[in-house]
XYZ file of C-alpha atoms in Angstrom:
380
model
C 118.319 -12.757 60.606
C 118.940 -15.092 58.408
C 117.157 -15.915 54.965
C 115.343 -19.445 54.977
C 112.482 -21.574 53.384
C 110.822 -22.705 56.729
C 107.446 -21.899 56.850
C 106.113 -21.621 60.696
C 103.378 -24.806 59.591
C 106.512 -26.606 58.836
C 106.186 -29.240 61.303
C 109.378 -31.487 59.766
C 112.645 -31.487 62.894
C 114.461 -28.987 61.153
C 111.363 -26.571 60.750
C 110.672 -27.206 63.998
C 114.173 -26.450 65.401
C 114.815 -23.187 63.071
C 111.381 -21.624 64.727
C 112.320 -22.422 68.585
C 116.161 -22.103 68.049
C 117.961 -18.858 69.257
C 119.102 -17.688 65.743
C 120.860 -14.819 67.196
C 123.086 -16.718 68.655
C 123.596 -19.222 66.068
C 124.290 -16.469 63.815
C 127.169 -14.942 66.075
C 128.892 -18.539 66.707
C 128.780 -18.886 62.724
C 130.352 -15.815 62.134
C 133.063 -16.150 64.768
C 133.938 -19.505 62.812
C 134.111 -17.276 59.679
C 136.580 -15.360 61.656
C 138.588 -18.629 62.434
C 138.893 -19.691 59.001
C 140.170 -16.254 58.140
C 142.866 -16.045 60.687
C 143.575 -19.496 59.428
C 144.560 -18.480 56.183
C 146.521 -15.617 57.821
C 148.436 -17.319 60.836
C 148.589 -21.026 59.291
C 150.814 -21.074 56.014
C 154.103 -19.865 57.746
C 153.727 -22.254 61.035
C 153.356 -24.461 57.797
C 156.131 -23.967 56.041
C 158.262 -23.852 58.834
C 157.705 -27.572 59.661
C 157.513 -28.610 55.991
C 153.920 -29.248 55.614
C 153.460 -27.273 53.134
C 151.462 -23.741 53.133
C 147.827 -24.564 53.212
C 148.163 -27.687 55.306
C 146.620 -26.421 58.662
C 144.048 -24.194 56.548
C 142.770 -26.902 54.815
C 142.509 -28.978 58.393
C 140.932 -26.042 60.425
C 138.386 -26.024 57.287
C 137.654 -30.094 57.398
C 137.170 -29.936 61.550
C 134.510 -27.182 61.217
C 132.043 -29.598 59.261
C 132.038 -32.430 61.956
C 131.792 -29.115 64.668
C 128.761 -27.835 62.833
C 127.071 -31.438 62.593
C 127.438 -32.374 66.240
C 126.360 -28.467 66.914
C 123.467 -29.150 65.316
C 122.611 -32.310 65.927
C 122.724 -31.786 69.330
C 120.663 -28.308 69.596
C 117.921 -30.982 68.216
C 118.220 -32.326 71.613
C 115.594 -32.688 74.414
C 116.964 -31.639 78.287
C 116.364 -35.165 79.207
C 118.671 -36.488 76.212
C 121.169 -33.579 76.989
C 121.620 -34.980 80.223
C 121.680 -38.655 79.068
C 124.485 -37.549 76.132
C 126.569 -35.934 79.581
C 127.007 -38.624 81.599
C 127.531 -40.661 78.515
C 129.818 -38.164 77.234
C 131.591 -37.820 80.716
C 132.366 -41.835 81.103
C 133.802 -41.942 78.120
C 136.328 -38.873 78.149
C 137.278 -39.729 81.570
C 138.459 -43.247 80.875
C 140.057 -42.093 77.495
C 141.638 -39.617 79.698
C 143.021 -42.101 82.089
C 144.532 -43.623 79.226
C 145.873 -40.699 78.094
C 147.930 -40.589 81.235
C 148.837 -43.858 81.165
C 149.974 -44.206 77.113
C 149.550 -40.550 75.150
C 152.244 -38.856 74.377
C 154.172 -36.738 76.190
C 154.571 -32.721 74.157
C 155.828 -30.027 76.277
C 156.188 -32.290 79.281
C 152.267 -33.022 79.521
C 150.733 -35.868 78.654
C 147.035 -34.036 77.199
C 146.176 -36.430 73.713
C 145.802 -40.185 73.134
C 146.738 -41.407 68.904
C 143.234 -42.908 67.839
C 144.659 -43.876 64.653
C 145.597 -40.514 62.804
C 143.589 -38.286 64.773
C 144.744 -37.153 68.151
C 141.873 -36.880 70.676
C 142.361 -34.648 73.899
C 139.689 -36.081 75.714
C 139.643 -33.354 78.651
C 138.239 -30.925 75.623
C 134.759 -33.019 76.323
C 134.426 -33.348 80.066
C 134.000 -29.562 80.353
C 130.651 -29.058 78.400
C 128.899 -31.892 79.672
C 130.307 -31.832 83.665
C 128.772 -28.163 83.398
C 125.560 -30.196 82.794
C 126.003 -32.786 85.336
C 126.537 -30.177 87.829
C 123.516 -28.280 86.752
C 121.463 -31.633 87.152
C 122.270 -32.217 90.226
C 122.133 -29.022 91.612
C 118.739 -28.966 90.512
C 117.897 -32.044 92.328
C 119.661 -30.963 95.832
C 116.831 -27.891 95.292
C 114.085 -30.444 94.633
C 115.139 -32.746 97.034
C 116.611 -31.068 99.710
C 117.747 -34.824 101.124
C 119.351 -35.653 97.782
C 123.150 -35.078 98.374
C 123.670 -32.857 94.669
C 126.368 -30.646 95.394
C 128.153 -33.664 96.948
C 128.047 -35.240 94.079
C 128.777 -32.351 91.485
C 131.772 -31.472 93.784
C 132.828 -35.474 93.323
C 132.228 -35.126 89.620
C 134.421 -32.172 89.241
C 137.270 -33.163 91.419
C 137.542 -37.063 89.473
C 137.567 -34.556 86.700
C 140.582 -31.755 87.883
C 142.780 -34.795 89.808
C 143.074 -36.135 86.120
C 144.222 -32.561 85.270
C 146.550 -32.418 87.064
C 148.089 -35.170 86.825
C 148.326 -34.700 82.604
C 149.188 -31.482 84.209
C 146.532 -29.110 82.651
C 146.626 -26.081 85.268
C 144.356 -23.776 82.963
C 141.725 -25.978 82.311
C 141.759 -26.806 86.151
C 140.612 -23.030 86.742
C 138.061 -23.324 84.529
C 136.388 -26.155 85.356
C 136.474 -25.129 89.313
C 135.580 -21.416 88.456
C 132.835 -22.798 86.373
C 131.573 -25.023 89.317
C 131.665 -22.008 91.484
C 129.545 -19.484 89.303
C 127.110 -22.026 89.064
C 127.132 -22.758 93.145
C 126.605 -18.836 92.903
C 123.766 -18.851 90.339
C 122.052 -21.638 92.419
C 122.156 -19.404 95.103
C 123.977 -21.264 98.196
C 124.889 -19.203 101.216
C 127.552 -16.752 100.509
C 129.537 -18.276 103.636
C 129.710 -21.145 101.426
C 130.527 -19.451 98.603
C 133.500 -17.860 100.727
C 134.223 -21.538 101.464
C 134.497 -22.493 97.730
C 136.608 -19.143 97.090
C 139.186 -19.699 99.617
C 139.821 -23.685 99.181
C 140.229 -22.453 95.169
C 142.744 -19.662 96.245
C 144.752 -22.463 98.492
C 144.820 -24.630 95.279
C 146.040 -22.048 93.397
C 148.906 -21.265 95.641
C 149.864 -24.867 96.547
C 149.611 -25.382 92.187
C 152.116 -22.455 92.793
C 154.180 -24.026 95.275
C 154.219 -27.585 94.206
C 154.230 -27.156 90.595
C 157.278 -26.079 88.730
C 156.100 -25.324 85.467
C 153.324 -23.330 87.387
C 155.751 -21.699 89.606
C 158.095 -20.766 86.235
C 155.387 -19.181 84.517
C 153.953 -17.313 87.280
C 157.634 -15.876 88.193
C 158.411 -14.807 84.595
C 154.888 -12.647 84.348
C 155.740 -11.250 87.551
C 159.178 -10.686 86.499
C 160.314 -11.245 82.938
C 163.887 -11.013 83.530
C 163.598 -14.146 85.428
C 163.062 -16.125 82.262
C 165.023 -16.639 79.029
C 163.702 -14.444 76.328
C 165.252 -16.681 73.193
C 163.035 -19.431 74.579
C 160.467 -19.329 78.033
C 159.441 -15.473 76.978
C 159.887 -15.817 73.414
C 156.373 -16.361 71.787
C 154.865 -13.766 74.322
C 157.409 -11.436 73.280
C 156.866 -11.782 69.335
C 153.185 -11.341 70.151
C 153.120 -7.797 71.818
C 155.541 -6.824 69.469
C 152.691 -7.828 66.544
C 149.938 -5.887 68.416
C 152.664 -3.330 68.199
C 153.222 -3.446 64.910
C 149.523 -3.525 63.558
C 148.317 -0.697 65.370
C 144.740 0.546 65.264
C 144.145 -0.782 61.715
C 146.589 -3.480 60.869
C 149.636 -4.076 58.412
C 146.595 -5.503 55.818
C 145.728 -8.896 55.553
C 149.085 -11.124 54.164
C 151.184 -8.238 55.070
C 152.321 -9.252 58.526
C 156.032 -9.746 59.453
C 156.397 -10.491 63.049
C 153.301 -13.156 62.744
C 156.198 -15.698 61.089
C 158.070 -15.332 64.372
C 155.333 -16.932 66.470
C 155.544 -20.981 66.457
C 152.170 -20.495 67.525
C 150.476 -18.165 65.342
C 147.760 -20.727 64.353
C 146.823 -22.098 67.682
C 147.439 -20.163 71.210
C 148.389 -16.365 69.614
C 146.167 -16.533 66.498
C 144.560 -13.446 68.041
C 148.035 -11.609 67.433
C 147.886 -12.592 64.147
C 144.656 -10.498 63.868
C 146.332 -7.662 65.879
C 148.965 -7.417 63.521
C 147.019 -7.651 60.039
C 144.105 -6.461 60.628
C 144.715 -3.975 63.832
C 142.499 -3.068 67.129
C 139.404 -2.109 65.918
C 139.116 -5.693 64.422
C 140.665 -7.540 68.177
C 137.674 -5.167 69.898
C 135.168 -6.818 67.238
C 136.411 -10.593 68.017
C 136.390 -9.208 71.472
C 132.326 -8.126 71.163
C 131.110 -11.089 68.850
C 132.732 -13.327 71.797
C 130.553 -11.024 74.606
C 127.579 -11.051 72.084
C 127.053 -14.889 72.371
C 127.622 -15.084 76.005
C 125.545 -12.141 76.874
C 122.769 -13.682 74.473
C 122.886 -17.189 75.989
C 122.372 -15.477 79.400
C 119.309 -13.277 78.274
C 117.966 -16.181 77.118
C 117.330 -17.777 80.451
C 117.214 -14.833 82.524
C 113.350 -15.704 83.374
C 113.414 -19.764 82.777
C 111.485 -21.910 84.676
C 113.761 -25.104 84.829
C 116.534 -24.403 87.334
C 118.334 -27.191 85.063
C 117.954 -25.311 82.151
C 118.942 -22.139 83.542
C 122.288 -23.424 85.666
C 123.685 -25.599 82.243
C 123.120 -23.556 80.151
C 125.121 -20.079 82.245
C 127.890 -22.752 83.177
C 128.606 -23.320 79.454
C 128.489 -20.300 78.460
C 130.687 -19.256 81.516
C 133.325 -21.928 79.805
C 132.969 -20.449 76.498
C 133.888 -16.911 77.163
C 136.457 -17.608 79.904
C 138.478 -19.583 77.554
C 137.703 -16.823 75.249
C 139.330 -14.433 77.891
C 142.381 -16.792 78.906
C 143.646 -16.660 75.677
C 143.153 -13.188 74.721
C 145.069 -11.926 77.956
C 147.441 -14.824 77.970
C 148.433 -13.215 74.153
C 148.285 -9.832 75.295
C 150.193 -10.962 78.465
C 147.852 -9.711 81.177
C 148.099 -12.994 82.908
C 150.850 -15.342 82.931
C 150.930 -17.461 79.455
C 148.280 -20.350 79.311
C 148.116 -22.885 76.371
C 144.363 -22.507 76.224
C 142.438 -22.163 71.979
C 140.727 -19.290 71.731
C 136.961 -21.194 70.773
C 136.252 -21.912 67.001
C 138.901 -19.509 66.314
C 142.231 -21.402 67.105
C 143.693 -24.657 64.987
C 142.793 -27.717 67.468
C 140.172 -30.551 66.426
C 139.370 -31.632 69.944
C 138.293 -28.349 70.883
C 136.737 -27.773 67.902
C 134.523 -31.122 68.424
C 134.025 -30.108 72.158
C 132.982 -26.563 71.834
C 130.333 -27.602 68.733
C 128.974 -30.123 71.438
C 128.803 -27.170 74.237
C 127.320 -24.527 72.204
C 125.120 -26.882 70.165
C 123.607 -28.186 73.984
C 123.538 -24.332 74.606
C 120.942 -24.031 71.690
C 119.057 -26.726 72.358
C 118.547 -25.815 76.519
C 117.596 -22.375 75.202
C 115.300 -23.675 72.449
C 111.267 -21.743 72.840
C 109.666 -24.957 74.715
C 105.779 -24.170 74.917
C 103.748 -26.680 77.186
C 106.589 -29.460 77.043
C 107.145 -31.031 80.346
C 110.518 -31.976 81.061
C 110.823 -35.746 82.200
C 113.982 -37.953 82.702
């Protein structure tokens, strides 16, 4: 796919890694960060301008995050499964004590309290528990199937709940569903009983209604999708408003890139609704390509373990990829207002260094677990 001097004697890391890598999927996450940098350039310079920052500030930002998202993608795609799991729970210590302190000190924006100030850089550090949980869980799935004595789903289930109490008490109800749907398509993949499953399915719909119940800004958003004339549509229903009106206004092929109007409406253009941005310049055919390259990479991922050995390997590497395109989906029917508005990037795509950082880990893990392994035994 892609043109290269590695020669198949090359025996160097990197010649080793381009032969066994999946450079398919490499190739679509690299373009869909192409994409990214062009809706930057499109969505970024009015947001910009509006706060004073001057035109190209996020643009040049969204450009300097991608290098560090590309190293740690790569870097860890070099990765053994024994070192991927070593980097989670490494990874997974860290984030949640930095997210303990997040509650305790960050900042409060929008009445949550999601990033800590290390120095200049704002860190959400709930961005980084999602990749690597999905491999905790995997691992210790793959132990209770082992071991049948060794309590695994105990433990993955205590893993992911330390990680959605701290959700939602930042409150972070979108990444809660997530995470828990995550846990639950990898229960599936695992294959438990589906009287469990039904377990898992109902305690997650009781969560979701007492969130509804118990939670105002839940409860708000939920009422205004269900009825929009409960909300105020200067401010609660504002941004979702501006956005269907840009679909609206691009059409099937878009006002033309730099041409957009309604785009400099949208506080949000660069972050949560870039992918209005690309309705309106660029039109539908170009959303149903975004759409496909998003599918393409998720679809891959799975193909690529349909028939693995390592139960490990198979369950990490399907819950990532789960993450990646339901965060994909979240924010493409949260702009086009299909669900109820949820702050949630849309991956390599949206302005956001955390999540930049934290998907480059996810998908870079993703390569390495689906990396061509011949006659290497898998040891911890």
């Amino acid at each position: 796919m892609f043109k290269h001097s590695f020669s198949r004697r090359d025996n160097s890391v990197l010649g080793r890694w381009w032969w066994t890598v999946d450079r398919w999927s490499l190739g679509g996450i690299i373009i869909i960060m192409i994409v990214g940098v062009l809706l930057s350039f499109a969505a970024s310079p009015p947001v910009a301008d509006r706060l004073g920052l001057g035109g190209f500030f996020f643009v040049k930002r969204h450009m300097i995050m991608i290098i560090p998202a590309l190293i740690v993608m790569v870097l860890s795609s070099l990765l053994m499964p024994r070192n991927i799991r070593r980097l989670a729970v490494l990874v997974y210590c860290a984030s949640l004590m930095l997210m303990v302190a997040t509650i305790l000190t960050g900042a409060e924006v929008k009445g949550a309290r999601r990033w800590i100030n290390l120095g200049s850089f704002s860190l959400q550090a709930s961005e980084f528990v999602k990749p690597v949980l999905a491999v905790i869980s995997a691992w210790m799935m793959a132990e209770k199937l082992r071991h049948p004595n060794f309590p695994g789903i105990s433990l993955s289930f205590m893993f992911m709940a330390l990680y959605v109490i701290l959700l939602i008490l930042q409150p972070d109800f979108g990444m809660t569903i997530v995470t828990v749907a995550t846990w639950g398509c990898q229960l599936f993949i695992a294959g438990i009983p589906l009287f469990w499953m039904a377990l898992v399915l109902g305690v997650g719909l009781v969560g979701a209604l007492g969130a509804y119940l118990f939670l105002p800004h839940v409860t708000r958003r939920v009422d205004q999708f269900l009825d929009p004339s409960s909300g105020d549509p200067k401010h609660d229903l504002y941004q979702i408003t501006q956005s269907l009106e840009a679909f609206k206004h691009g059409g099937l092929f878009g006002r033309g890139p730099g041409e957009g109007v309604v785009k400099k409406h949208i506080p949000d253009a660069h972050a949560d609704f870039v992918f209005a941005v690309a309705g309106e310049e660029f039109g539908v055919l170009v959303c149903l390509l975004i759409v496909g390259l998003f599918g393409f990479v998720v679809i891959r991922s799975y193909l690529r373990v349909v028939n693995e050995q390592s139960l490990f390997v198979m369950l990490a590497t399907s819950g990532i990829a789960f993450q990646f395109g339901m965060q994909s989906l979240v924010n493409m029917a949260s702009t086009l207002h299909i669900i109820p508005t949820k702050g949630m990037t849309m991956p390599f795509v949206s302005y956001g260094g955390s999540s930049m950082l934290a998907l480059g880990l996810g998908m870079g893990m993703v390569l390495a677990l689906t990396r061509k392994r011949y006659g290497v035994v898998d040891h911890l």
